[in-house]
Amino acid sequence: MDWTRTHALIRRSVPPAQQRRTALAAVLAGVLTVGILVGASNARGETTGPARADCPADLAGRASCYSGRDADGAFYTIAVPDHWNGSLVVHAHGGPDLAADSDPARSLDDLRRWSVMVKEGYAWAGSSYRRGGYGTRMAAADTESVRRLFVGEFGRPRRTYVHGQSWGGNVAAKVVETYGRRPGAYDGALLTNGVLAGGSRGYDYRVDLRVVYQYYCANHPRPTEQQYPLWQGLRADSTLTTAGLRDRLQECTGYASAPEERTALQQRHLDDILAVTGVPERTLESHLRFATFTFRDIVHKRLGGRNPFGNQGVRYSGSHDDEALNAGVERFAPDPTAVRDLSYDSDLTGKVSIPVLILQAIDDPTVFVEHTAAYRATLEGAGRDGHLVRTFTREREHSELSDAEYAASIAALDAWVRKGSKPTPRSVAESCGAFDGTYGTGCFFDPGYRPGPYDSRVRPRPGGLEWPAMTAGQEREWSRIEGVGIAP
């Protein structure tokens, strides 16, 4: 069906929910019982096509929403506005979540968070991915799957854009390189607060946090507990919970207490950890959680116990006693095959052939703004930086930015694709006010801002200054190795 046909026809093209094999509309309405039944149905090898579902509250009466589960087990959500402009935004979510299975609520929550895209007239499709845990290529494949499902049900959109935020930015950038060269698949990409340095280098500062924290705190693990190399994040069979980790962090640093309530030793530990790693105090716990539980997922579940991380040759500074720190901090070298597999899965080659617009918070406390410098260097190394425009906002959050800025960004990308008029940071900033008249969420663009290079924020490892981290040639060579990468 062509996009130009009326929305009434689109609505009639999808059979009523009762004619589908599973009533996923109830899942999206929050009914747990039906969600359990859907999971059981899929366990028998069944899949569900798009069934009518309740939209998030702010889209009620403005769009039709659908849900389903694809052949690989990934739940997904689709929304088509009543006044559809004919184009589609395919969303890649962040994380990664660490649940074993696909989360039926995740894509609905993503639609709620980025409903501005639907309000701006775009159809929207998002996958919850087939499982939790790390796997950038897997997530990219599931993102491509929901695009194809949309085309199969509603026809080929006029234009298709992929959007990713946080780790989803890495996923969306991988979509661009893997599927964006196919004519008609994707026309442009919007990457917001994205992990654009890839996996083999993008988590080095969390490696540093893991070892620096243990040097000062010595409670993760405690001396009385079973020891393990810190690059594992956590023992595979550990029963430590996120609450337990918070308790240990509080015990050592008093991070959750007012400064006057901390002991002198807690304050010194906190000061040293923050100064050496550059991690913001307000997200210290979340970074340590990633360096614990997500590292465990990467090492034990995805790489078979092999180590992709290293800190040999890194000189730590900023503490009250750098000599003692560097002499005492745990050191390790990565397994080359583990680095290869993580790199193949998540690093970017810069081989981009469609317009890419970046929106990045300057004070993002989770994904440092210097990730955009790594991505620009990656595209420059591949000779493709003409396809990139970076914009920066003075916002301080990671998970959500101003709706007016999202609207201005997707409009600028759309005009770039339709008219060939490449935007500038200033032109995007100047356009934001018109959208803020609708959304009232503020415009905080800083057209003159430019971040420093990635290594100005994250201590490089030997040989880690050149970009791309994985060249297109390496990717082709590695792709011939049986079992390379991370299994879906």
PDB file of C-alpha atoms in Angstrom, residues 92 96 129 131 133-143 167-175 178-179 195 198-200 203 298 302 341-348 485-488:
ATOM      1  CA  ALA A  92      16.518   2.157  18.649  1.00  0.00           C
ATOM      2  CA  PRO A  96      21.100  -2.445  27.300  1.00  0.00           C
ATOM      3  CA  TYR A 129      14.849  -6.333  21.038  1.00  0.00           C
ATOM      4  CA  ARG A 131      16.509 -10.410  24.520  1.00  0.00           C
ATOM      5  CA  GLY A 133      21.927  -7.986  27.496  1.00  0.00           C
ATOM      6  CA  TYR A 134      24.591  -6.632  25.217  1.00  0.00           C
ATOM      7  CA  GLY A 135      24.470  -7.142  21.458  1.00  0.00           C
ATOM      8  CA  THR A 136      24.635  -4.124  19.179  1.00  0.00           C
ATOM      9  CA  ARG A 137      24.307  -5.985  15.885  1.00  0.00           C
ATOM     10  CA  MET A 138      21.433  -8.010  17.304  1.00  0.00           C
ATOM     11  CA  ALA A 139      19.639  -4.818  18.348  1.00  0.00           C
ATOM     12  CA  ALA A 140      20.319  -3.303  14.912  1.00  0.00           C
ATOM     13  CA  ALA A 141      18.823  -6.387  13.251  1.00  0.00           C
ATOM     14  CA  ASP A 142      15.721  -6.145  15.453  1.00  0.00           C
ATOM     15  CA  THR A 143      15.426  -2.454  14.588  1.00  0.00           C
ATOM     16  CA  TRP A 167      23.286   2.890  23.673  1.00  0.00           C
ATOM     17  CA  GLY A 168      20.520   3.134  21.091  1.00  0.00           C
ATOM     18  CA  GLY A 169      22.684   5.767  19.388  1.00  0.00           C
ATOM     19  CA  ASN A 170      25.329   3.083  18.905  1.00  0.00           C
ATOM     20  CA  VAL A 171      22.626   0.716  17.662  1.00  0.00           C
ATOM     21  CA  ALA A 172      21.214   3.308  15.236  1.00  0.00           C
ATOM     22  CA  ALA A 173      24.710   4.147  13.952  1.00  0.00           C
ATOM     23  CA  LYS A 174      25.212   0.426  13.325  1.00  0.00           C
ATOM     24  CA  VAL A 175      21.877   0.367  11.471  1.00  0.00           C
ATOM     25  CA  THR A 178      24.679  -2.141   8.000  1.00  0.00           C
ATOM     26  CA  TYR A 179      21.354  -1.355   6.343  1.00  0.00           C
ATOM     27  CA  VAL A 195      27.448   5.969  22.748  1.00  0.00           C
ATOM     28  CA  GLY A 198      31.664   2.034  20.266  1.00  0.00           C
ATOM     29  CA  GLY A 199      32.155  -0.782  22.743  1.00  0.00           C
ATOM     30  CA  SER A 200      35.875  -1.423  22.547  1.00  0.00           C
ATOM     31  CA  TYR A 203      33.531   2.026  28.215  1.00  0.00           C
ATOM     32  CA  ILE A 298      29.439  -8.694  28.371  1.00  0.00           C
ATOM     33  CA  ARG A 302      28.453 -12.668  25.539  1.00  0.00           C
ATOM     34  CA  ASP A 341      34.426  -9.701  19.004  1.00  0.00           C
ATOM     35  CA  LEU A 342      33.312  -6.665  20.997  1.00  0.00           C
ATOM     36  CA  SER A 343      34.707  -4.350  18.345  1.00  0.00           C
ATOM     37  CA  TYR A 344      33.022  -6.237  15.505  1.00  0.00           C
ATOM     38  CA  ASP A 345      29.732  -6.124  17.363  1.00  0.00           C
ATOM     39  CA  SER A 346      29.697  -2.470  18.379  1.00  0.00           C
ATOM     40  CA  ASP A 347      32.471  -0.343  16.875  1.00  0.00           C
ATOM     41  CA  LEU A 348      31.736   1.881  13.889  1.00  0.00           C
ATOM     42  CA  GLY A 485      31.151 -11.043  17.329  1.00  0.00           C
ATOM     43  CA  ILE A 486      28.384 -11.527  19.875  1.00  0.00           C
ATOM     44  CA  ALA A 487      25.679 -14.106  19.285  1.00  0.00           C
ATOM     45  CA  PRO A 488      22.105 -12.765  18.965  1.00  0.00           C
TER      46      PRO A 488
END
